[in-house]
């Protein structure tokens, strides 16, 4: 089943986010290689694809997991969590309707 992982960054997270980014992306690439990821990306803190120093306000990942518990465990192990980038992370079942 698909699950939406919605994370909200702490204030001024850009430096910690950039430091943990390679490990974060490595985990996403693994999901991609397994054919389990639908989409993933950050939320720019301003209305721009390249927010520069404004940074990001959070992230969204939609991917396939065995269960809600498995999705939560995966989210809890994210390098951004360990680095203190995220203030909160919500994991919910997701039903894709479109496309």
mmCIF file of C-alpha atoms in Angstrom, residues 5 10 23 25 29-30 41 43-45 53 55 57 66 76 79-81 88 97-98:
data_model
loop_
_atom_site.group_PDB
_atom_site.id
_atom_site.type_symbol
_atom_site.label_atom_id
_atom_site.label_comp_id
_atom_site.label_asym_id
_atom_site.label_seq_id
_atom_site.Cartn_x
_atom_site.Cartn_y
_atom_site.Cartn_z
ATOM 1 C CA UNK A 5 5.152 10.885 4.691
ATOM 2 C CA UNK A 10 12.322 23.237 12.270
ATOM 3 C CA UNK A 23 22.304 10.134 3.325
ATOM 4 C CA UNK A 25 18.862 10.951 -0.872
ATOM 5 C CA UNK A 29 17.334 6.195 -4.304
ATOM 6 C CA UNK A 30 17.003 2.760 -2.704
ATOM 7 C CA UNK A 41 10.637 16.329 -2.703
ATOM 8 C CA UNK A 43 8.633 22.227 0.152
ATOM 9 C CA UNK A 44 10.476 25.486 -0.625
ATOM 10 C CA UNK A 45 10.010 28.049 2.151
ATOM 11 C CA UNK A 53 18.947 30.986 1.721
ATOM 12 C CA UNK A 55 15.563 27.054 2.528
ATOM 13 C CA UNK A 57 9.740 24.217 5.189
ATOM 14 C CA UNK A 66 4.270 -3.346 3.621
ATOM 15 C CA UNK A 76 11.687 7.430 11.881
ATOM 16 C CA UNK A 79 18.751 11.009 8.420
ATOM 17 C CA UNK A 80 16.831 14.292 8.532
ATOM 18 C CA UNK A 81 15.169 13.096 11.746
ATOM 19 C CA UNK A 88 7.368 16.701 13.036
ATOM 20 C CA UNK A 97 -6.546 8.290 -7.598
ATOM 21 C CA UNK A 98 -4.747 10.292 -10.308
#
